[in-house]
Short mmCIF file of C-alpha atoms in Angstrom, two decimals:
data_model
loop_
_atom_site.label_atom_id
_atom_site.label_comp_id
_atom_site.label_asym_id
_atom_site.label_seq_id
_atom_site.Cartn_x
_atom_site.Cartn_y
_atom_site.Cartn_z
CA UNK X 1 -92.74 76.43 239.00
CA UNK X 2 -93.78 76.72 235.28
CA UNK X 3 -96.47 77.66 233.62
CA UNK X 4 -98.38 75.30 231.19
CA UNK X 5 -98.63 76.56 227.85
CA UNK X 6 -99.44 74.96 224.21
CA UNK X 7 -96.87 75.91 222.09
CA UNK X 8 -93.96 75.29 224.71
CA UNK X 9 -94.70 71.01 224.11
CA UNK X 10 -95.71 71.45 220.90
CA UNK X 11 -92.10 70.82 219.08
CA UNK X 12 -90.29 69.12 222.21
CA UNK X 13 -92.45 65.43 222.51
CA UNK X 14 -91.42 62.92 220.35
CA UNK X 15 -92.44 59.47 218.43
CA UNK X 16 -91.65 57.82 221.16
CA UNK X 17 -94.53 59.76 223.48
CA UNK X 18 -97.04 58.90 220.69
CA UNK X 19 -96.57 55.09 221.10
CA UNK X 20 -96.27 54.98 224.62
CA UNK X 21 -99.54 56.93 225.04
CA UNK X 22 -101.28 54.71 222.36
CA UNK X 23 -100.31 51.14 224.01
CA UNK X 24 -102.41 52.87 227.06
CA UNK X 25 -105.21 53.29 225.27
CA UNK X 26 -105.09 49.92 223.79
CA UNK X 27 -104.81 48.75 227.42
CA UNK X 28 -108.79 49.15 227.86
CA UNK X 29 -110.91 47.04 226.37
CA UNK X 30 -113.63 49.65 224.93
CA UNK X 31 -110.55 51.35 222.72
CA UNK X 32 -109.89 50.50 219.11
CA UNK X 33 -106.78 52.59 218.39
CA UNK X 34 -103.88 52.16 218.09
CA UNK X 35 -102.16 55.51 218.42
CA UNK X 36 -101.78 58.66 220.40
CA UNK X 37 -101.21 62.23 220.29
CA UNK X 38 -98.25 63.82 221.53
CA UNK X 39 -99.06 67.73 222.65
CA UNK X 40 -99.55 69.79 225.72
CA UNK X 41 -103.17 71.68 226.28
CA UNK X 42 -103.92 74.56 225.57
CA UNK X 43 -104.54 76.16 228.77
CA UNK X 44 -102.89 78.71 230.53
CA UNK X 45 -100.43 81.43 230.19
CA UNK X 46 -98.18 83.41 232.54
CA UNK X 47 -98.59 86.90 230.92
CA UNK X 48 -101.61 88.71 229.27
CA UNK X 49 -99.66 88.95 225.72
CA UNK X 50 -100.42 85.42 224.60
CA UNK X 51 -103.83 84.36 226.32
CA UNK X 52 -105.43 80.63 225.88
CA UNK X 53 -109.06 79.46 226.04
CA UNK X 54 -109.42 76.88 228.88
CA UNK X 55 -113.17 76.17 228.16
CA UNK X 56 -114.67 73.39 226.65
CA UNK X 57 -116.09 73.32 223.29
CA UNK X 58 -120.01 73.03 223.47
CA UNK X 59 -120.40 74.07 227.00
CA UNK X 60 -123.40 75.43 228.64
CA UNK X 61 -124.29 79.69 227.25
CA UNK X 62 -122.47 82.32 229.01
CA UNK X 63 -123.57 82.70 232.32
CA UNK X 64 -125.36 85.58 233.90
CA UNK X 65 -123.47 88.13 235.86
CA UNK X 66 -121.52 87.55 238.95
CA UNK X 67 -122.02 89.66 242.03
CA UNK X 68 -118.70 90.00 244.27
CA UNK X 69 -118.91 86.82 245.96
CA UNK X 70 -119.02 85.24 242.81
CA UNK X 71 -122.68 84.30 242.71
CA UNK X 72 -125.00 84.81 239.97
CA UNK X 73 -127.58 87.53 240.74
CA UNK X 74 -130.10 86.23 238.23
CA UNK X 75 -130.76 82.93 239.08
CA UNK X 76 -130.56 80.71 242.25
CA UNK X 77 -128.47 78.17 242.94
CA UNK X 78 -129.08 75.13 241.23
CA UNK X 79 -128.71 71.48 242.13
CA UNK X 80 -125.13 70.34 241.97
CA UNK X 81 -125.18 66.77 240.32
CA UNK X 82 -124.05 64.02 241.51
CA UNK X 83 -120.05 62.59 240.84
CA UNK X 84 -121.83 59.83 238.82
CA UNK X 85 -123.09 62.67 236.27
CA UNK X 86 -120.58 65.02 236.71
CA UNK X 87 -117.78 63.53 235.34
CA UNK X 88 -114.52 62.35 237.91
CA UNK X 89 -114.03 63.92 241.03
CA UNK X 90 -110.45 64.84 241.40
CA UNK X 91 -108.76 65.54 244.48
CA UNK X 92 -112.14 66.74 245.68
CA UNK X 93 -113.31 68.20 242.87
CA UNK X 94 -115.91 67.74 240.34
CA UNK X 95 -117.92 69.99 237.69
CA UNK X 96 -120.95 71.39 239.28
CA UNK X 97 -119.20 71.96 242.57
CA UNK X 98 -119.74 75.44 244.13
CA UNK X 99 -116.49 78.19 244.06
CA UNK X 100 -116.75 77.51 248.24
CA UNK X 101 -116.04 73.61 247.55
CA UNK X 102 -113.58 74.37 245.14
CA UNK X 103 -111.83 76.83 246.79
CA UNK X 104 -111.22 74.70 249.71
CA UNK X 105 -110.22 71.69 247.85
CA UNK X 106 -107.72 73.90 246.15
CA UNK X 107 -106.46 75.29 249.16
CA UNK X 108 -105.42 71.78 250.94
CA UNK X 109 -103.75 71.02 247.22
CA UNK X 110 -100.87 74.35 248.30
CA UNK X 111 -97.69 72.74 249.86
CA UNK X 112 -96.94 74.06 253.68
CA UNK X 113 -94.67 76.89 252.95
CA UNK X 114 -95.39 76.95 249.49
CA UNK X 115 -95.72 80.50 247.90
CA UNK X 116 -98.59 79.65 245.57
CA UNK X 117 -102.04 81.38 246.45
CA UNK X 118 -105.30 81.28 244.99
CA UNK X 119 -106.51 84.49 242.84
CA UNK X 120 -110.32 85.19 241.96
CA UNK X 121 -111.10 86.42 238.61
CA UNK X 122 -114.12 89.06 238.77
CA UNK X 123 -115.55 91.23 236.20
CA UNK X 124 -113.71 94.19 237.59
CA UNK X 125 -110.44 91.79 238.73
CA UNK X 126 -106.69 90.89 237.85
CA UNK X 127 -106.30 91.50 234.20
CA UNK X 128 -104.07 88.57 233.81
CA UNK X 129 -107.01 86.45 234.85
CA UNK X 130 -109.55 88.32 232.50
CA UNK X 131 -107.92 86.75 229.54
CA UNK X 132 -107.13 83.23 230.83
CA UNK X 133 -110.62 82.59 232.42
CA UNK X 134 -113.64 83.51 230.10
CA UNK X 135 -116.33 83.48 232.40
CA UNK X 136 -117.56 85.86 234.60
CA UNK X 137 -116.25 84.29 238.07
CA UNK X 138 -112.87 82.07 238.32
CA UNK X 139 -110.85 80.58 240.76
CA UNK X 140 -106.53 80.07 239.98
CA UNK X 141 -104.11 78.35 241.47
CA UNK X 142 -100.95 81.17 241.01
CA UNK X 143 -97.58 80.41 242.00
CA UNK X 144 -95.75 82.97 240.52
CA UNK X 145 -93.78 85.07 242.84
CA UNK X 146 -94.72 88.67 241.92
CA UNK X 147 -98.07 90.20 241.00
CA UNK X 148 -96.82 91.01 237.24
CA UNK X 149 -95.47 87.59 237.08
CA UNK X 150 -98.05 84.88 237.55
CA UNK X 151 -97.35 81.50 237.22
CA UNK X 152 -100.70 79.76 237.09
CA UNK X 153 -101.02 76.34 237.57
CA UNK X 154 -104.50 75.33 237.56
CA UNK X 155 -107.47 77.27 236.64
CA UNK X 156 -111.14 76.68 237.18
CA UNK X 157 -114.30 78.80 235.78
CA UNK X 158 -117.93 78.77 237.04
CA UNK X 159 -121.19 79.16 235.07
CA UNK X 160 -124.23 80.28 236.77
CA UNK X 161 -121.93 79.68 240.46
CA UNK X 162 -121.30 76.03 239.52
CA UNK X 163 -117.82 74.71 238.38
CA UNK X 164 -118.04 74.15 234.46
CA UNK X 165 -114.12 73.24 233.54
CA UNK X 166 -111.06 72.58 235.47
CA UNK X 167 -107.51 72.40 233.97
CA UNK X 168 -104.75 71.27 235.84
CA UNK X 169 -100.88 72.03 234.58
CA UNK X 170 -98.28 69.34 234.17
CA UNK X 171 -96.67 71.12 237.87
CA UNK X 172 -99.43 70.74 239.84
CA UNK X 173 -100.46 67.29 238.17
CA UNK X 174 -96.88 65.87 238.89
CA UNK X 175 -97.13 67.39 242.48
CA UNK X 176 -100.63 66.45 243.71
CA UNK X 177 -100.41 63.11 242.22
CA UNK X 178 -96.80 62.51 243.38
CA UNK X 179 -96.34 61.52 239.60
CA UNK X 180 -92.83 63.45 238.39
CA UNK X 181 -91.25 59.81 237.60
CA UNK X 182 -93.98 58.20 236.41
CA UNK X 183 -94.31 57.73 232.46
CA UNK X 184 -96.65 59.14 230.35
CA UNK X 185 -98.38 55.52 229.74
CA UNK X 186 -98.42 54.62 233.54
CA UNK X 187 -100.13 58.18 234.39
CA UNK X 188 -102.69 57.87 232.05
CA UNK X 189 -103.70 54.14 232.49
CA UNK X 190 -103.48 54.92 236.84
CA UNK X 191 -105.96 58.20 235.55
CA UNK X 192 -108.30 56.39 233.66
CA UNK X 193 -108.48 53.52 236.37
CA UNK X 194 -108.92 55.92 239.58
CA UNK X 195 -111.88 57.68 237.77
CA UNK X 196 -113.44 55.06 236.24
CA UNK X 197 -113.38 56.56 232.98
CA UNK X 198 -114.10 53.50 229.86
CA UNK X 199 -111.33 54.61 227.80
CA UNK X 200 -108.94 57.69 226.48
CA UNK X 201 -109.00 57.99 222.70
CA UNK X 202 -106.73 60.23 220.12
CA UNK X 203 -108.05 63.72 219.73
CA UNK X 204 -108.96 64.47 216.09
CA UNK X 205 -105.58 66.23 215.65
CA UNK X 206 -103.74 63.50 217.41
CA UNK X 207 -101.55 65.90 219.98
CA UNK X 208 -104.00 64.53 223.01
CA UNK X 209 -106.06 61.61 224.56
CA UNK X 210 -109.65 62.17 225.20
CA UNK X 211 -112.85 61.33 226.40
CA UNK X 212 -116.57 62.28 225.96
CA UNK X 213 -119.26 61.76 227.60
CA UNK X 214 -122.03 62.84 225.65
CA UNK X 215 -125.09 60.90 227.35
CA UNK X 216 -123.78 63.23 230.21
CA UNK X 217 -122.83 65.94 229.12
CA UNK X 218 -118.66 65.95 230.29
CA UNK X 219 -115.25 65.45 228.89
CA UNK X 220 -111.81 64.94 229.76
CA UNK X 221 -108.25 65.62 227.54
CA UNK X 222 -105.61 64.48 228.90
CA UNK X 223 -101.74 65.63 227.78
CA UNK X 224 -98.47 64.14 227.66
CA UNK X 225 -97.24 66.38 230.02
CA UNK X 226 -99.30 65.35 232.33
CA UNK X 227 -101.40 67.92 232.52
CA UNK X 228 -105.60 67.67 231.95
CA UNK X 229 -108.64 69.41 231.26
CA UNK X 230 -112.09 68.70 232.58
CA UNK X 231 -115.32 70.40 231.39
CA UNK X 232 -118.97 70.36 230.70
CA UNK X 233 -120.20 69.62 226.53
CA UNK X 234 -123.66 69.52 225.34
CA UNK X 235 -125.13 66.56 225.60
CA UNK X 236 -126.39 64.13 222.76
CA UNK X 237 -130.46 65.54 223.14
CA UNK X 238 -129.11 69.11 223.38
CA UNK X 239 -126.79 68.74 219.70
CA UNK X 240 -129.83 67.32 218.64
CA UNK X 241 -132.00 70.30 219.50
CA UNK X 242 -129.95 72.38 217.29
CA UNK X 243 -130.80 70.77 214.12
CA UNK X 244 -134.37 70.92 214.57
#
């Protein structure tokens, strides 16, 4: 299995992608555009010599340190929210869930047989997962087939013990959604109807489709490939704290 990286669908998607991804988006009715991007995210990567951010932009502060079982030691804790304010819960999985809850939903996502495995990044753990996850605790989905050699295909990072982004590779996407033949338009208009999610919009740079949620505090990208990225942003009252 492959590992997702940016630069690998950078060059390879074509016009074609861009207007088939754009007639989804026109599909809902709270869209007004007309085009879409055509890039993969920037997510993961199967060696330490090229390592890629998989963490929102504006998410919550860094959290406080992690104790072995992944908890933090300074605070308690706090209340998950609910789906509703938490942004889609996908395949059992949704941003404020604990590393227990998303450990076992991750788990039942492993074929039988299957080789993949989940690795825990720690402050003192696999070096490979230091650079991919930047928060003190992680959870990955590796299906690589040596320990020098990981292939990860989903990772997910915690912030004060409570799931804060989730990014899911075009492998595991195509697997767990039993979408390898389905287009790039059907995928995302099926994604944006199972969540309930009022529309997917170009990215600034046009290589993506995205949504924000910034009354709640959550946004989704979603790729050509497939693949997509789910994390917390600061909401509306907290961007407007920092201006005063």
């Amino acid at each position: 299995m492959k590992s997702i990286t940016h630069r690998h669908y950078l060059l390879a998607l074509s016009t074609i992608t861009l207007l088939v991804l754009g007639a989804c988006t026109q599909h809902s009715t709270q869209t007004d555009s007309g085009s879409a991007p055509a890039s993969a995210p920037n997510v993961v990567a199967s060696a330490p010599a090229a390592p890629q951010s998989a963490s929102g932009d504006g998410a919550a502060d860094e959290p406080a340190e992690a104790n072995e079982n992944g908890d933090a030691k300074s605070q308690s804790q706090a209340q998950q929210p609910s789906s509703s304010s938490s942004g889609p819960r996908v395949k059992g999985i949704a941003l404020g869930d604990s590393p227990d809850t998303v450990r076992a939903a991750v788990s039942a996502l492993i074929p039988q047989g299957s080789k993949c495995h989940i690795d825990e990044k720690r402050n003192a753990g696999n070096p490979f997962l230091n650079l991919l996850i930047h928060t003190s605790y992680g959870i990955a989905l590796n299906c690589g087939t040596a320990p020098t050699q990981p292939d990860y295909v989903a990772l997910f990072e915690f912030k004060d013990n409570e799931l804060s982004t989730f990014t899911v590779g075009a492998d595991l996407s195509a697997s767990a959604f039993k979408a390898g033949r389905m287009s790039a338009k059907d995928f995302a208009q099926t994604f944006i109807d199972a969540y309930s999610i009022p529309r997917l919009d170009p990215s600034e740079n046009q290589q993506y489709l995205t949504y924000r949620d910034a009354d709640r505090g959550w946004a989704v990208d979603l790729f050509p490939d497939k693949s997509f990225k789910v994390y917390w942003v600061a909401t509306a009252n907290q961007q407007a704290k920092s201006f005063n």
